Short mmCIF file of C-alpha atoms and ligand atoms in Angstrom, two decimals:
data_model
loop_
_atom_site.label_atom_id
_atom_site.label_comp_id
_atom_site.label_asym_id
_atom_site.label_seq_id
_atom_site.Cartn_x
_atom_site.Cartn_y
_atom_site.Cartn_z
CA UNK E 552 -5.07 -19.64 -30.73
CA UNK E 553 -2.16 -19.49 -33.18
CA UNK E 554 1.06 -21.50 -32.95
CA UNK E 555 4.14 -19.57 -33.99
CA UNK E 556 7.45 -20.71 -35.49
CA UNK E 557 9.14 -19.71 -32.22
CA UNK E 558 7.12 -22.42 -30.46
CA UNK E 559 4.90 -19.92 -28.65
CA UNK E 560 1.16 -19.88 -28.92
CA UNK E 561 -0.61 -16.56 -29.33
CA UNK E 562 -3.97 -15.98 -27.74
CA UNK E 563 -6.16 -12.88 -27.94
CA UNK E 564 -6.66 -11.14 -24.63
CA UNK E 565 -10.32 -11.27 -23.68
CA UNK E 566 -12.76 -11.02 -20.81
CA UNK E 567 -11.56 -9.49 -17.55
CA UNK E 568 -7.95 -9.42 -18.66
CA UNK E 569 -8.74 -7.24 -21.68
CA UNK E 570 -11.26 -5.14 -19.76
CA UNK E 571 -8.61 -4.38 -17.12
CA UNK E 572 -6.37 -2.94 -19.82
CA UNK E 573 -9.05 -1.15 -21.80
CA UNK E 574 -10.01 0.78 -18.69
CA UNK E 575 -6.75 2.70 -18.94
CA UNK E 576 -5.67 2.10 -22.54
CA UNK E 577 -8.81 2.90 -24.56
CA UNK E 578 -6.80 2.72 -27.78
CA UNK E 579 -6.12 -0.99 -27.26
CA UNK E 580 -9.65 -1.67 -28.48
CA UNK E 581 -8.22 -3.16 -31.70
CA UNK E 582 -6.99 -6.05 -29.62
CA UNK E 583 -3.91 -7.46 -27.99
CA UNK E 584 -2.39 -10.90 -27.86
CA UNK E 585 -0.33 -12.64 -25.23
CA UNK E 586 2.17 -15.36 -26.04
CA UNK E 587 2.53 -18.49 -24.04
CA UNK E 588 4.91 -19.36 -22.50
CA UNK E 589 6.69 -16.15 -21.42
CA UNK E 590 3.74 -13.74 -21.51
CA UNK E 591 5.03 -11.42 -24.24
CA UNK E 592 2.24 -8.95 -25.08
CA UNK E 593 1.73 -7.46 -28.55
CA UNK E 594 -0.80 -5.76 -30.80
CA UNK E 595 -2.75 -8.46 -32.55
CA UNK E 596 -1.09 -7.47 -35.84
CA UNK E 597 2.03 -9.22 -34.50
CA UNK E 598 0.76 -12.63 -35.63
CA UNK E 599 0.92 -11.46 -39.26
CA UNK E 600 4.66 -10.97 -38.93
CA UNK E 601 5.84 -13.25 -36.11
CA UNK E 602 6.94 -16.15 -38.31
CA UNK E 603 8.46 -13.87 -40.95
CA UNK E 604 10.47 -12.17 -38.21
CA UNK E 605 11.52 -15.47 -36.66
CA UNK E 606 12.74 -16.68 -40.05
CA UNK E 607 14.11 -13.31 -41.17
CA UNK E 608 17.04 -13.73 -43.54
CA UNK E 609 19.80 -11.91 -41.75
CA UNK E 610 23.02 -11.37 -43.66
CA UNK E 611 26.62 -11.63 -42.50
CA UNK E 612 27.60 -8.13 -41.43
CA UNK E 613 24.16 -7.10 -40.15
CA UNK E 614 23.98 -5.22 -36.86
CA UNK E 615 20.80 -5.47 -34.82
CA UNK E 616 20.02 -2.97 -32.05
CA UNK E 617 17.85 -4.83 -29.54
CA UNK E 618 16.22 -3.32 -26.46
CA UNK E 619 12.97 -3.35 -24.55
CA UNK E 620 11.05 -0.10 -25.31
CA UNK E 621 12.45 3.16 -24.00
CA UNK E 622 15.91 1.86 -23.13
CA UNK E 623 17.78 4.05 -25.60
CA UNK E 624 17.10 2.25 -28.88
CA UNK E 625 16.87 5.35 -31.03
CA UNK E 626 20.06 6.79 -29.58
CA UNK E 627 21.86 3.51 -30.21
CA UNK E 628 20.39 3.20 -33.72
CA UNK E 629 21.83 6.62 -34.51
CA UNK E 630 25.18 5.78 -32.92
CA UNK E 631 25.52 2.50 -34.82
CA UNK E 632 24.40 3.97 -38.16
CA UNK E 633 26.67 7.00 -37.77
CA UNK E 634 29.67 4.86 -36.86
CA UNK E 635 29.11 2.59 -39.84
CA UNK E 636 27.82 5.06 -42.44
CA UNK E 637 28.66 8.59 -41.46
CA UNK E 638 31.74 8.94 -39.24
CA UNK E 639 32.90 12.01 -41.17
CA UNK E 640 29.42 13.54 -41.02
CA UNK E 641 29.23 13.88 -44.77
CA UNK E 642 26.58 11.29 -45.67
CA UNK E 643 23.56 13.08 -47.22
CA UNK E 644 21.26 10.28 -45.97
CA UNK E 645 21.92 11.41 -42.39
CA UNK E 646 18.94 13.77 -42.71
CA UNK E 647 16.60 10.92 -43.59
CA UNK E 648 14.42 9.67 -40.72
CA UNK E 649 16.17 7.21 -38.43
CA UNK E 650 13.42 4.63 -38.96
CA UNK E 651 14.18 4.70 -42.69
CA UNK E 652 17.90 4.15 -42.25
CA UNK E 653 17.64 1.58 -39.45
CA UNK E 654 14.25 -0.11 -39.94
CA UNK E 655 12.20 -1.08 -36.89
CA UNK E 656 11.64 -4.72 -37.81
CA UNK E 657 8.28 -5.43 -36.15
CA UNK E 658 6.78 -1.92 -36.39
CA UNK E 659 4.12 -3.10 -38.82
CA UNK E 660 2.24 -4.87 -36.05
CA UNK E 661 1.06 -1.43 -34.97
CA UNK E 662 -0.26 -0.43 -38.38
CA UNK E 663 -1.04 -3.53 -40.38
CA UNK E 664 -4.72 -3.89 -39.65
CA UNK E 665 -7.00 -4.03 -42.67
CA UNK E 666 -8.73 -0.81 -41.72
CA UNK E 667 -5.55 1.19 -41.00
CA UNK E 668 -5.88 4.74 -42.23
CA UNK E 669 -3.24 6.53 -44.28
CA UNK E 670 -2.11 8.40 -41.17
CA UNK E 671 -1.33 5.11 -39.54
CA UNK E 672 0.40 3.69 -42.57
CA UNK E 673 2.47 6.45 -44.11
CA UNK E 674 4.98 5.52 -46.77
CA UNK E 675 8.31 7.29 -46.98
CA UNK E 676 10.40 8.18 -50.00
CA UNK E 677 12.92 5.60 -48.74
CA UNK E 678 10.25 2.88 -48.90
CA UNK E 679 9.44 3.86 -52.47
CA UNK E 680 13.13 3.80 -53.34
CA UNK E 681 14.00 0.53 -51.61
CA UNK E 682 10.78 -1.34 -52.36
CA UNK E 683 9.45 0.09 -55.66
CA UNK E 684 6.97 -2.77 -56.04
CA UNK E 685 6.21 -3.14 -52.34
CA UNK E 686 2.65 -3.14 -51.07
CA UNK E 687 2.50 -1.24 -47.74
CA UNK E 688 -0.07 -3.72 -46.46
CA UNK E 689 2.61 -6.42 -46.55
CA UNK E 690 4.55 -4.44 -43.95
CA UNK E 691 6.36 -1.18 -44.66
CA UNK E 692 9.06 -1.66 -42.03
CA UNK E 693 9.46 -5.36 -42.69
CA UNK E 694 10.02 -4.84 -46.42
CA UNK E 695 12.43 -2.00 -45.73
CA UNK E 696 14.31 -4.21 -43.29
CA UNK E 697 14.67 -6.77 -46.08
CA UNK E 698 15.66 -4.25 -48.71
CA UNK E 699 18.12 -2.08 -46.76
CA UNK E 700 21.51 -2.46 -48.46
CA UNK E 701 24.74 -3.39 -46.68
CA UNK E 702 26.04 -2.36 -44.28
CA UNK E 703 22.60 -3.05 -42.82
CA UNK E 704 21.61 -1.94 -39.33
CA UNK E 705 18.22 -2.91 -37.89
CA UNK E 706 16.19 -2.23 -34.75
CA UNK E 707 13.94 -4.47 -32.69
CA UNK E 708 12.24 -4.51 -29.32
CA UNK E 709 11.62 -8.25 -29.62
CA UNK E 710 13.50 -10.58 -27.29
CA UNK E 711 16.02 -13.21 -28.42
CA UNK E 712 13.47 -16.02 -28.09
CA UNK E 713 11.30 -14.59 -30.88
CA UNK E 714 14.18 -14.90 -33.36
CA UNK E 715 15.74 -18.11 -34.61
CA UNK E 716 18.35 -19.50 -32.20
CA UNK E 717 21.07 -18.98 -34.85
CA UNK E 718 20.69 -15.19 -34.64
CA UNK E 719 24.00 -14.55 -32.92
CA UNK E 720 25.86 -16.82 -35.33
CA UNK E 721 25.21 -14.37 -38.18
CA UNK E 722 24.47 -10.99 -36.66
CA UNK E 723 26.13 -8.61 -34.24
CA UNK E 724 23.60 -7.56 -31.64
CA UNK E 725 23.93 -4.40 -29.58
CA UNK E 726 21.66 -4.85 -26.56
CA UNK E 727 20.83 -1.83 -24.40
CA UNK E 728 19.50 -2.16 -20.84
CA UNK E 729 18.17 0.72 -18.75
CA UNK E 730 17.24 1.08 -15.11
CA UNK E 731 13.60 -0.11 -14.93
CA UNK E 732 12.63 2.92 -12.85
CA UNK E 733 13.61 5.31 -15.65
CA UNK E 734 12.33 2.91 -18.32
CA UNK E 735 8.85 2.85 -16.81
CA UNK E 736 8.68 6.65 -16.62
CA UNK E 737 9.82 7.02 -20.20
CA UNK E 738 7.29 4.37 -21.32
CA UNK E 739 4.52 6.18 -19.45
CA UNK E 740 5.42 9.40 -21.25
CA UNK E 741 5.35 7.50 -24.56
CA UNK E 742 1.87 6.19 -23.76
CA UNK E 743 0.64 9.68 -23.03
CA UNK E 744 2.34 11.32 -26.01
CA UNK E 745 1.30 8.95 -28.80
CA UNK E 746 -2.45 8.70 -29.22
CA UNK E 747 -2.30 5.24 -30.79
CA UNK E 748 -1.23 3.89 -27.40
CA UNK E 749 -2.81 6.50 -25.16
CA UNK E 750 -2.92 5.81 -21.43
CA UNK E 751 -5.45 7.63 -19.28
CA UNK E 752 -4.62 6.30 -15.80
CA UNK E 753 -2.25 7.33 -13.02
CA UNK E 754 1.48 6.80 -12.59
CA UNK E 755 0.74 4.22 -9.87
CA UNK E 756 -1.52 2.23 -12.20
CA UNK E 757 1.01 2.33 -15.03
CA UNK E 758 3.74 1.03 -12.72
CA UNK E 759 1.42 -1.81 -11.70
CA UNK E 760 0.85 -2.80 -15.33
CA UNK E 761 4.63 -2.73 -15.88
CA UNK E 762 5.37 -4.85 -12.82
CA UNK E 763 2.65 -7.34 -13.78
CA UNK E 764 4.03 -7.73 -17.34
CA UNK E 765 0.87 -6.30 -18.88
CA UNK E 766 2.30 -3.55 -21.09
CA UNK E 767 2.91 -4.04 -24.80
CA UNK E 768 6.11 -6.09 -25.13
CA UNK E 769 5.41 -7.66 -21.72
CA UNK E 770 8.02 -8.78 -19.20
CA UNK E 771 11.00 -6.43 -19.19
CA UNK E 772 12.81 -8.67 -16.69
CA UNK E 773 12.63 -11.68 -19.03
CA UNK E 774 13.78 -9.63 -22.01
CA UNK E 775 16.82 -8.56 -19.98
CA UNK E 776 17.40 -12.06 -18.69
CA UNK E 777 17.51 -13.58 -22.18
CA UNK E 778 20.14 -11.03 -23.23
CA UNK E 779 22.10 -11.19 -19.97
CA UNK E 780 22.45 -14.96 -20.32
CA UNK E 781 24.05 -14.44 -23.74
CA UNK E 782 26.24 -11.50 -22.76
CA UNK E 783 29.53 -13.39 -23.14
CA UNK E 784 28.78 -14.35 -26.74
CA UNK E 785 31.33 -12.60 -28.99
CA UNK E 786 28.53 -11.31 -31.22
CA UNK E 787 26.61 -9.66 -28.38
CA UNK E 788 27.53 -6.28 -26.96
CA UNK E 789 25.56 -5.64 -23.78
CA UNK E 790 25.53 -1.99 -22.74
CA UNK E 791 23.69 0.06 -20.13
CA UNK E 792 21.99 3.35 -21.08
CA UNK E 793 23.48 4.80 -17.91
CA UNK E 794 27.02 3.95 -19.09
CA UNK E 795 26.37 5.63 -22.43
CA UNK E 796 25.29 8.71 -20.47
CA UNK E 797 28.23 8.61 -18.06
CA UNK E 798 31.06 7.99 -20.52
CA UNK E 799 30.05 8.20 -24.17
CA UNK E 800 33.64 8.32 -25.41
CA UNK E 801 34.62 5.17 -23.52
CA UNK E 802 31.47 3.37 -24.68
CA UNK E 803 31.99 4.42 -28.30
CA UNK E 804 35.50 2.95 -28.18
CA UNK E 805 34.08 -0.35 -26.96
CA UNK E 806 31.47 -0.24 -29.71
CA UNK E 807 34.17 0.56 -32.26
CA UNK E 808 36.03 -2.60 -31.22
CA UNK E 809 32.83 -4.64 -31.30
CA UNK E 810 31.64 -3.38 -34.68
CA UNK E 811 35.12 -3.38 -36.19
CA UNK E 812 34.62 0.13 -37.54
CA UNK E 813 38.20 1.27 -36.72
CA UNK E 814 37.27 4.93 -36.33
CA UNK E 815 39.83 7.62 -35.55
CA UNK E 816 39.59 9.82 -32.44
CA UNK E 817 38.15 12.62 -34.59
CA UNK E 818 35.54 10.32 -36.06
CA UNK E 819 34.54 9.04 -32.62
CA UNK E 820 34.21 12.65 -31.48
CA UNK E 821 31.99 13.32 -34.51
CA UNK E 822 29.76 10.39 -33.56
CA UNK E 823 29.51 11.52 -29.93
CA UNK E 824 28.53 15.04 -30.94
CA UNK E 825 26.14 14.04 -33.73
CA UNK E 826 24.30 11.61 -31.45
CA UNK E 827 24.19 13.79 -28.35
CA UNK E 828 20.74 14.31 -26.89
CA UNK E 829 20.72 18.01 -27.85
CA UNK E 830 21.65 17.35 -31.48
CA UNK E 831 19.23 14.46 -31.90
CA UNK E 832 16.46 16.48 -30.32
CA UNK E 833 17.09 19.42 -32.61
CA UNK E 834 17.06 17.18 -35.71
CA UNK E 835 13.99 15.27 -34.45
CA UNK E 836 14.22 13.04 -37.55
CA UNK E 837 12.81 9.95 -35.93
CA UNK E 838 9.85 9.42 -38.22
CA UNK E 839 9.08 10.03 -41.85
CA UNK E 840 8.75 13.71 -41.25
CA UNK E 841 9.07 16.02 -38.28
CA UNK E 842 5.61 17.44 -38.93
CA UNK E 843 4.15 14.18 -37.64
CA UNK E 844 4.72 15.64 -34.19
CA UNK E 845 2.38 18.53 -35.05
CA UNK E 846 -0.34 16.10 -36.12
CA UNK E 847 -3.00 16.11 -33.40
CA UNK E 848 -4.25 12.70 -34.50
CA UNK E 849 -0.87 11.17 -33.75
CA UNK E 850 0.60 13.21 -30.90
CA UNK E 851 -1.13 14.71 -27.87
CA UNK E 852 -0.21 18.37 -28.20
CA UNK E 853 -0.88 19.15 -24.51
CA UNK E 854 1.51 16.43 -23.37
CA UNK E 855 4.06 17.55 -25.96
CA UNK E 856 3.98 21.10 -24.58
CA UNK E 857 3.92 20.13 -20.93
CA UNK E 858 6.22 17.09 -20.70
CA UNK E 859 8.19 17.13 -23.94
CA UNK E 860 8.30 15.10 -27.14
CA UNK E 861 9.96 11.82 -28.03
CA UNK E 862 13.31 13.32 -26.99
CA UNK E 863 11.95 14.09 -23.53
CA UNK E 864 14.81 14.36 -21.04
CA UNK E 865 17.52 11.93 -22.02
CA UNK E 866 18.76 11.61 -18.44
CA UNK E 867 19.50 8.84 -16.00
CA UNK E 868 17.96 8.95 -12.55
CA UNK E 869 14.82 10.97 -13.38
CA UNK E 870 12.98 8.42 -11.22
CA UNK E 871 14.47 9.90 -8.05
CA UNK E 872 12.36 13.01 -8.56
CA UNK E 873 9.28 11.36 -10.04
CA UNK E 874 8.60 8.11 -8.16
CA UNK E 875 7.06 8.17 -4.69
CA UNK E 876 8.80 6.24 -1.86
CA UNK E 877 6.00 3.63 -2.11
CA UNK E 878 6.61 3.10 -5.83
CA UNK E 879 10.37 2.92 -5.30
CA UNK E 880 9.85 0.27 -2.65
CA UNK E 881 7.51 -1.68 -4.92
CA UNK E 882 9.97 -1.54 -7.80
CA UNK E 883 12.92 -2.48 -5.60
CA UNK E 884 11.01 -5.55 -4.47
CA UNK E 885 10.25 -6.47 -8.10
CA UNK E 886 13.90 -5.98 -9.09
CA UNK E 887 15.02 -8.23 -6.24
CA UNK E 888 12.53 -10.94 -7.11
CA UNK E 889 12.48 -10.88 -10.91
CA UNK E 890 15.89 -9.55 -11.86
CA UNK E 891 17.73 -12.11 -9.76
CA UNK E 892 19.96 -13.39 -12.57
CA UNK E 893 23.02 -11.25 -11.80
CA UNK E 894 22.23 -7.90 -13.40
CA UNK E 895 22.93 -4.77 -11.34
CA UNK E 896 21.14 -1.67 -12.49
CA UNK E 897 23.05 1.58 -12.56
S1 LIG V 1838 11.45 3.64 -28.22
O1 LIG V 1838 10.22 4.43 -28.50
O2 LIG V 1838 11.11 2.48 -27.40
O3 LIG V 1838 12.20 3.26 -29.40
O4 LIG V 1838 12.33 4.60 -27.32
P1 LIG V 1838 13.90 4.51 -27.09
O5 LIG V 1838 14.59 5.18 -28.20
O6 LIG V 1838 14.30 3.12 -26.76
O7 LIG V 1838 14.07 5.35 -25.77
C1 LIG V 1838 13.68 6.68 -25.69
C2 LIG V 1838 14.43 7.29 -24.53
O8 LIG V 1838 15.79 7.52 -24.93
C3 LIG V 1838 16.07 8.92 -24.81
N1 LIG V 1838 17.04 9.36 -25.83
C4 LIG V 1838 18.28 9.74 -25.55
N2 LIG V 1838 18.94 9.80 -24.37
C5 LIG V 1838 20.22 10.28 -24.41
N3 LIG V 1838 20.83 10.69 -25.54
C6 LIG V 1838 20.20 10.64 -26.75
N4 LIG V 1838 20.82 11.01 -27.84
C7 LIG V 1838 18.86 10.15 -26.77
N5 LIG V 1838 17.96 9.97 -27.74
C8 LIG V 1838 16.84 9.48 -27.15
C9 LIG V 1838 14.71 9.57 -25.00
O9 LIG V 1838 14.73 10.92 -24.56
C10 LIG V 1838 13.87 8.63 -24.14
O10 LIG V 1838 14.13 8.76 -22.75
P2 LIG V 1838 13.38 9.78 -21.77
O11 LIG V 1838 13.80 9.35 -20.40
O12 LIG V 1838 11.92 9.61 -22.02
O13 LIG V 1838 13.89 11.14 -22.13
#
């Protein structure tokens, strides 16, 4: 058991609890941990970075995009970076992978194990540029997060309680929430697409893991609750994925006010176009290189062909076609019980 700077203790999952997950997530054999209290679930590599992340030296002017997985992080990363760095669409770095421009702070927990292969720990040109003396084993994403120059934008899926309580005093946080019914479907796709987290069970089983807080990152409802309770803080901008979909221009204006970017109508239109689902899908510059999606070790090619890649659908309300009435009922019950802190999903 490890005690973390956040006050949580981390304990390796074992026995029946681990066996129950391994049955459907064979790739979790490298181990998972669960934090107490709160039940956050992570790869065991998280403990190597938890305290460094908690004590991360944020700078005045930083913007942190925070969401639970699959709530529209990448879209929002691209929106925020484009608004701050590329509103005239003339920044040559725009072609660089999103993860290199807006580092994913805790990503190293997925690749930091001693025996990680090169495929699991690739190093980008941006890493070499920003961290010329950096050792990848000390955390590629973490070191890039430290070294990214101002104006710095960062991404995390961690909740507020795993950062120091002063976070909002220094940093502007853009928090994105998404209807749990679409979130769970997108997360299931993710777990089928990426072999490092492959899931071999049914939709019903995956939904059960989600509702029981057993997926990596753990309780979505608590993640939302922590952000919702802070939503009136002037340094927090709480936005729904569904609102971004329904009225991108209106939402970009609100973001412009929040970020203080003072963009013109033309610049806002540039941002909307450049970050549209179609344009982001065609660039597909999420990772170090687009060819990673052709790598059979990393991406399940059957799933890619059949259900799509990372940029899968980019819609709200997909759940209406995909979830059975029984699953909808189950999720509605969970929403009523767990998400009882005032949030209304769209
Ligand atoms: S991750 O892996 O947790 O960081 O994923 P995340 O980026 O949070 O969420 C992925 C989902 O967001 C969709 N997406 C978009 N929707 C609309 N517009 C744009 N530009 C866009 N970019 C990504 C992506 O397709 C995933 O949702 P699904 O429902 O699976 O399509």
